[in-house]
Amino acid sequence: MTAKTGADRFVEFDHVQKSYDGETLVVKDLNLTMPKGEFLTMLGPSGSGKTTCLMMLAGFETATHGEIRLDGQPINMVPPHKRGIGMVFQNYALFPHMTVGENLSFPLEVRGLGKSEREAKIKRALDMVQMGSFINRRPAQLSGGQQQRIALARALVFDPSLVLMDEPLGALDKQLREHMQFEIKHLHESLGITVVYVTHDQGEALTMSDRVAVFNDGRIQQLAPPADLYERPDNSFVAQFIGENNKLPGTVEEISGDKCTVRLDDGEIIDATPVNVSQKGQRTLVSIRPERVEFKPEMMPEGAHTVDATVLEVIYMGDILRVVLRVAGSDDFVMKMRNTLGQTRLAAGQKIKVGWHPQDARALDPI
Amino acid sequence: MADTTSTTAAAPLTTADGRSLKAALATAQSRAKRRALFLVLPLFLFIVITFILPIGQMLHRSVKNDGFSANMPAISAWFAENPAGTEPDEAAYAALAADLQAASAAKTIGVVGTRVNYDMPGTRSLFTSSARKSKDFVAPFKESLLAADAKWGDPALWGVMRQVSKTYSGNFFLAAVDLARDADGKIIRAPEDRRIYVSLFVRTFFMAGLITGICLLIAFPVAHLLATLPLRYSNLLMILVLLPFWTSLLVRTTSWIVLLQTQGVINNSLVAGGLLSEENRIQMIYNQTGTIIAMTHILLPFMILPLYSVMRPIPPSYVRAARSLGATSWTAFRRIYLPQTLPGIGAGALLVFILAVGYYITPALVGGASGQLISNLIAFHMQDSLNWSLAAALAAILLGAVLILYWLYDRLVGIDNLKLG
């Protein structure tokens, strides 16, 4: 950790706090280090402080306490226009009185670039987002998706090494949004830029990011690659916020190393991995992903505990079958089955036994 | 349904019961159209009666004046028959004498005298006194009239009478721009001492422009604050902006007198503070300064409100985007923010300028001699000199100037971009 190079600490938040009114903290002690070239997503519900962090990085908000460093240099006192950070705004913020070409030319003009150089860069940036033929249009004549591309091209045209995106796909319809996610991801890979991306859409965060920082209540709840975040959430908030999740409240019955058993409130025993619990008798909330729940004994590990379940409803969703079960007294336990050719069909009212690998059930902090 | 449409595709479309579709549509819509017309009718009539008719009347009056021709028909006929430059012969004098007798009897000679007096000052008494003696006029009328007053032989007088004998003429417009016609009908500049209108027009437009400029300078930051402050502060500020609207114009103007006069609040404070000696009190009112200060204050809301309505919907992300793209705050303002407020600037400037050009009461109260605008002179001709035709001509020029301005604005900025609120 001591021999970190500048490229590993390209963006750094060092004990950053932010308050607007002097009474409450919107951002509480934020510490974050980003290497060069990373795609990091700040994910969280609205009001969690993620946009404030982005605005502090862009220079539109000042940190109340702490230091923000870009490429090793503290930038707290650097005005936004000298930071050289490209930014894509939620509503695109394309200048309505300028054509697409003039919009892209603006950052180059204020940098004093010559006409021929400007034209070459504009052409390159527009070709990058496949909008080369739209150079003379006005933003109002473009569709949402096209405006999005232009906003992206404008943020990239002056070759910034860091690009910030503030919910850039929020206003697009689902299909276009998914398409743009891949396009942004590809641009990131091909240009080697560092991206900080803010969103409240967890699917978007998982699809695009190298790492995701889950924000809640002004703190980073977990900072991890998408797979870790989904499969190994650190706490109940992250488990709830990312993807669908079954919750089983109970008490730790036995704990040894990376395994524990939990007694549910109706007396049944289940296997789990201790995450936020350390001793016997603690209250906990066990979280299991619906697709990791098994009902065929051959799919469960040797000696795994099973729980009685009653099938309440089987919902046919095409690629999967969604089975709602009554487990330990609660009626919202969900199991997802792949819709394969030889899949056992369950029917409402059927009694089965469900189980799982202990590492898929995570004993988290109670909420 | 599908097969009927395909077979009749080429023929005119009909409704289900065979009527022409166009006729059916017209019937269906006629009720709505009649109702719409009915709702608009009162406003239309109101505009015709209170706006179009008076302005038409005013424009008509600026070219028509029958004060001479209606009351002196015989001599007017003689002028019409003989070209300009014809020496007045015995027939002319006979006609003149007959007209004077008739006008004297009808007691309309005053009107005639006044009309000639507009173009040739000092002639009213010639007409009235000659009319009194008109009973004694006998042939040969030339000698008789010249005996009554030698001025009847003046070729200039005959030239003026020829001019005013026309019911319709552009002479009032000439007078309104300090021009006149000589005895031969050629357009010449008015005598030095009567050239007041052009310089007054220039002063009016200059002062209106200056007031518009000052209003813009003051209103822009205020409107920006209004548009960006949190709601509770901006509401308070809005009340302060609108407060002058709720106060009588007269009260506001008088309060400026109280503040600005030589023995007023400002001068007294400066003297009391030792910043000004007793004998050097500043003259801030009853001159151009007073007019400019008071009118700027009164017209300011008309600049702030259109600006505000344009600025409010501009999201802060535009300027932020510009900053993030590398622009200094000044560049971001000049290239991104300012161009987007242009419709508001245009609307506000046009509104304030047009109001200022025709403003009457404030310059009349605080303008003194040097702060008078053209509207004050129009009022003078309406109320005191009773030369309504000249007043109408002056007003028509003002109206024309405003229309030209409007047209220019439309050409340069586009009237679609006008945003008043």
JSON list of C-alpha atoms in Angstrom, two decimals, chain B residues 222-308:
[
{"chain": "B", "resi": 222, "resn": "VAL", "atom": "CA", "xyz": [-31.94, 41.85, -10.34]},
{"chain": "B", "resi": 223, "resn": "ALA", "atom": "CA", "xyz": [-33.68, 39.47, -12.75]},
{"chain": "B", "resi": 224, "resn": "HIS", "atom": "CA", "xyz": [-30.81, 37.02, -12.41]},
{"chain": "B", "resi": 225, "resn": "LEU", "atom": "CA", "xyz": [-31.11, 37.09, -8.63]},
{"chain": "B", "resi": 226, "resn": "LEU", "atom": "CA", "xyz": [-34.87, 36.64, -8.91]},
{"chain": "B", "resi": 227, "resn": "ALA", "atom": "CA", "xyz": [-34.39, 33.62, -11.13]},
{"chain": "B", "resi": 228, "resn": "THR", "atom": "CA", "xyz": [-31.71, 31.93, -9.05]},
{"chain": "B", "resi": 229, "resn": "LEU", "atom": "CA", "xyz": [-32.47, 32.76, -5.41]},
{"chain": "B", "resi": 230, "resn": "PRO", "atom": "CA", "xyz": [-34.34, 30.22, -3.27]},
{"chain": "B", "resi": 231, "resn": "LEU", "atom": "CA", "xyz": [-38.08, 30.70, -3.48]},
{"chain": "B", "resi": 232, "resn": "ARG", "atom": "CA", "xyz": [-38.69, 32.52, -0.21]},
{"chain": "B", "resi": 233, "resn": "TYR", "atom": "CA", "xyz": [-36.05, 35.18, -0.96]},
{"chain": "B", "resi": 234, "resn": "SER", "atom": "CA", "xyz": [-37.03, 35.53, -4.59]},
{"chain": "B", "resi": 235, "resn": "ASN", "atom": "CA", "xyz": [-40.67, 36.02, -3.60]},
{"chain": "B", "resi": 236, "resn": "LEU", "atom": "CA", "xyz": [-39.71, 38.87, -1.30]},
{"chain": "B", "resi": 237, "resn": "LEU", "atom": "CA", "xyz": [-37.57, 40.42, -4.02]},
{"chain": "B", "resi": 238, "resn": "MET", "atom": "CA", "xyz": [-40.41, 40.03, -6.50]},
{"chain": "B", "resi": 239, "resn": "ILE", "atom": "CA", "xyz": [-42.70, 41.96, -4.17]},
{"chain": "B", "resi": 240, "resn": "LEU", "atom": "CA", "xyz": [-40.12, 44.74, -3.99]},
{"chain": "B", "resi": 241, "resn": "VAL", "atom": "CA", "xyz": [-39.94, 44.80, -7.79]},
{"chain": "B", "resi": 242, "resn": "LEU", "atom": "CA", "xyz": [-43.72, 44.92, -8.13]},
{"chain": "B", "resi": 243, "resn": "LEU", "atom": "CA", "xyz": [-44.26, 47.41, -5.32]},
{"chain": "B", "resi": 244, "resn": "PRO", "atom": "CA", "xyz": [-43.97, 50.42, -7.65]},
{"chain": "B", "resi": 245, "resn": "PHE", "atom": "CA", "xyz": [-46.79, 48.93, -9.75]},
{"chain": "B", "resi": 246, "resn": "TRP", "atom": "CA", "xyz": [-49.12, 49.12, -6.78]},
{"chain": "B", "resi": 247, "resn": "THR", "atom": "CA", "xyz": [-48.32, 52.74, -6.07]},
{"chain": "B", "resi": 248, "resn": "SER", "atom": "CA", "xyz": [-49.82, 55.61, -8.01]},
{"chain": "B", "resi": 249, "resn": "LEU", "atom": "CA", "xyz": [-47.61, 56.96, -10.74]},
{"chain": "B", "resi": 250, "resn": "LEU", "atom": "CA", "xyz": [-48.20, 60.46, -9.43]},
{"chain": "B", "resi": 251, "resn": "VAL", "atom": "CA", "xyz": [-47.13, 59.50, -5.91]},
{"chain": "B", "resi": 252, "resn": "ARG", "atom": "CA", "xyz": [-43.92, 57.94, -7.19]},
{"chain": "B", "resi": 253, "resn": "THR", "atom": "CA", "xyz": [-43.09, 60.93, -9.32]},
{"chain": "B", "resi": 254, "resn": "THR", "atom": "CA", "xyz": [-43.81, 63.35, -6.50]},
{"chain": "B", "resi": 255, "resn": "SER", "atom": "CA", "xyz": [-41.64, 61.35, -4.14]},
{"chain": "B", "resi": 256, "resn": "TRP", "atom": "CA", "xyz": [-38.78, 61.82, -6.57]},
{"chain": "B", "resi": 257, "resn": "ILE", "atom": "CA", "xyz": [-39.40, 65.57, -6.39]},
{"chain": "B", "resi": 258, "resn": "VAL", "atom": "CA", "xyz": [-39.18, 65.36, -2.61]},
{"chain": "B", "resi": 259, "resn": "LEU", "atom": "CA", "xyz": [-35.92, 63.46, -2.85]},
{"chain": "B", "resi": 260, "resn": "LEU", "atom": "CA", "xyz": [-34.19, 65.27, -5.65]},
{"chain": "B", "resi": 261, "resn": "GLN", "atom": "CA", "xyz": [-35.17, 68.92, -5.40]},
{"chain": "B", "resi": 262, "resn": "THR", "atom": "CA", "xyz": [-32.62, 71.56, -4.46]},
{"chain": "B", "resi": 263, "resn": "GLN", "atom": "CA", "xyz": [-33.95, 71.70, -0.91]},
{"chain": "B", "resi": 264, "resn": "GLY", "atom": "CA", "xyz": [-34.74, 68.00, -1.02]},
{"chain": "B", "resi": 265, "resn": "VAL", "atom": "CA", "xyz": [-33.65, 65.00, 1.01]},
{"chain": "B", "resi": 266, "resn": "ILE", "atom": "CA", "xyz": [-30.54, 64.11, -0.99]},
{"chain": "B", "resi": 267, "resn": "ASN", "atom": "CA", "xyz": [-29.19, 67.66, -1.26]},
{"chain": "B", "resi": 268, "resn": "ASN", "atom": "CA", "xyz": [-29.94, 68.30, 2.41]},
{"chain": "B", "resi": 269, "resn": "SER", "atom": "CA", "xyz": [-28.14, 65.13, 3.48]},
{"chain": "B", "resi": 270, "resn": "LEU", "atom": "CA", "xyz": [-25.12, 65.96, 1.35]},
{"chain": "B", "resi": 271, "resn": "VAL", "atom": "CA", "xyz": [-24.96, 69.47, 2.74]},
{"chain": "B", "resi": 272, "resn": "ALA", "atom": "CA", "xyz": [-25.47, 68.25, 6.31]},
{"chain": "B", "resi": 273, "resn": "GLY", "atom": "CA", "xyz": [-22.75, 65.64, 5.78]},
{"chain": "B", "resi": 274, "resn": "GLY", "atom": "CA", "xyz": [-20.38, 68.34, 4.64]},
{"chain": "B", "resi": 275, "resn": "LEU", "atom": "CA", "xyz": [-19.99, 66.79, 1.20]},
{"chain": "B", "resi": 276, "resn": "LEU", "atom": "CA", "xyz": [-21.58, 69.77, -0.47]},
{"chain": "B", "resi": 277, "resn": "SER", "atom": "CA", "xyz": [-21.50, 73.44, 0.32]},
{"chain": "B", "resi": 278, "resn": "GLU", "atom": "CA", "xyz": [-24.75, 75.36, 0.72]},
{"chain": "B", "resi": 279, "resn": "GLU", "atom": "CA", "xyz": [-24.38, 77.30, -2.53]},
{"chain": "B", "resi": 280, "resn": "ASN", "atom": "CA", "xyz": [-23.37, 74.27, -4.63]},
{"chain": "B", "resi": 281, "resn": "ARG", "atom": "CA", "xyz": [-26.57, 72.27, -4.21]},
{"chain": "B", "resi": 282, "resn": "ILE", "atom": "CA", "xyz": [-26.98, 69.97, -7.19]},
{"chain": "B", "resi": 283, "resn": "GLN", "atom": "CA", "xyz": [-29.84, 70.57, -9.60]},
{"chain": "B", "resi": 284, "resn": "MET", "atom": "CA", "xyz": [-31.21, 67.06, -10.02]},
{"chain": "B", "resi": 285, "resn": "ILE", "atom": "CA", "xyz": [-34.78, 67.75, -10.95]},
{"chain": "B", "resi": 286, "resn": "TYR", "atom": "CA", "xyz": [-36.71, 69.91, -13.41]},
{"chain": "B", "resi": 287, "resn": "ASN", "atom": "CA", "xyz": [-34.10, 68.99, -16.01]},
{"chain": "B", "resi": 288, "resn": "GLN", "atom": "CA", "xyz": [-33.02, 65.97, -18.07]},
{"chain": "B", "resi": 289, "resn": "THR", "atom": "CA", "xyz": [-31.44, 64.29, -15.04]},
{"chain": "B", "resi": 290, "resn": "GLY", "atom": "CA", "xyz": [-34.75, 64.36, -13.19]},
{"chain": "B", "resi": 291, "resn": "THR", "atom": "CA", "xyz": [-36.62, 62.90, -16.17]},
{"chain": "B", "resi": 292, "resn": "ILE", "atom": "CA", "xyz": [-34.05, 60.13, -16.61]},
{"chain": "B", "resi": 293, "resn": "ILE", "atom": "CA", "xyz": [-34.00, 59.17, -12.91]},
{"chain": "B", "resi": 294, "resn": "ALA", "atom": "CA", "xyz": [-37.76, 59.15, -12.45]},
{"chain": "B", "resi": 295, "resn": "MET", "atom": "CA", "xyz": [-38.52, 57.38, -15.73]},
{"chain": "B", "resi": 296, "resn": "THR", "atom": "CA", "xyz": [-35.86, 54.73, -15.16]},
{"chain": "B", "resi": 297, "resn": "HIS", "atom": "CA", "xyz": [-37.45, 53.99, -11.81]},
{"chain": "B", "resi": 298, "resn": "ILE", "atom": "CA", "xyz": [-40.93, 53.80, -13.26]},
{"chain": "B", "resi": 299, "resn": "LEU", "atom": "CA", "xyz": [-40.05, 51.67, -16.27]},
{"chain": "B", "resi": 300, "resn": "LEU", "atom": "CA", "xyz": [-37.68, 49.28, -14.47]},
{"chain": "B", "resi": 301, "resn": "PRO", "atom": "CA", "xyz": [-40.28, 46.53, -13.80]},
{"chain": "B", "resi": 302, "resn": "PHE", "atom": "CA", "xyz": [-41.04, 46.38, -17.51]},
{"chain": "B", "resi": 303, "resn": "MET", "atom": "CA", "xyz": [-37.42, 45.36, -18.05]},
{"chain": "B", "resi": 304, "resn": "ILE", "atom": "CA", "xyz": [-37.11, 43.05, -15.06]},
{"chain": "B", "resi": 305, "resn": "LEU", "atom": "CA", "xyz": [-40.19, 40.94, -15.72]},
{"chain": "B", "resi": 306, "resn": "PRO", "atom": "CA", "xyz": [-39.44, 39.81, -19.29]},
{"chain": "B", "resi": 307, "resn": "LEU", "atom": "CA", "xyz": [-35.82, 39.17, -18.33]},
{"chain": "B", "resi": 308, "resn": "TYR", "atom": "CA", "xyz": [-36.92, 37.14, -15.35]}
]
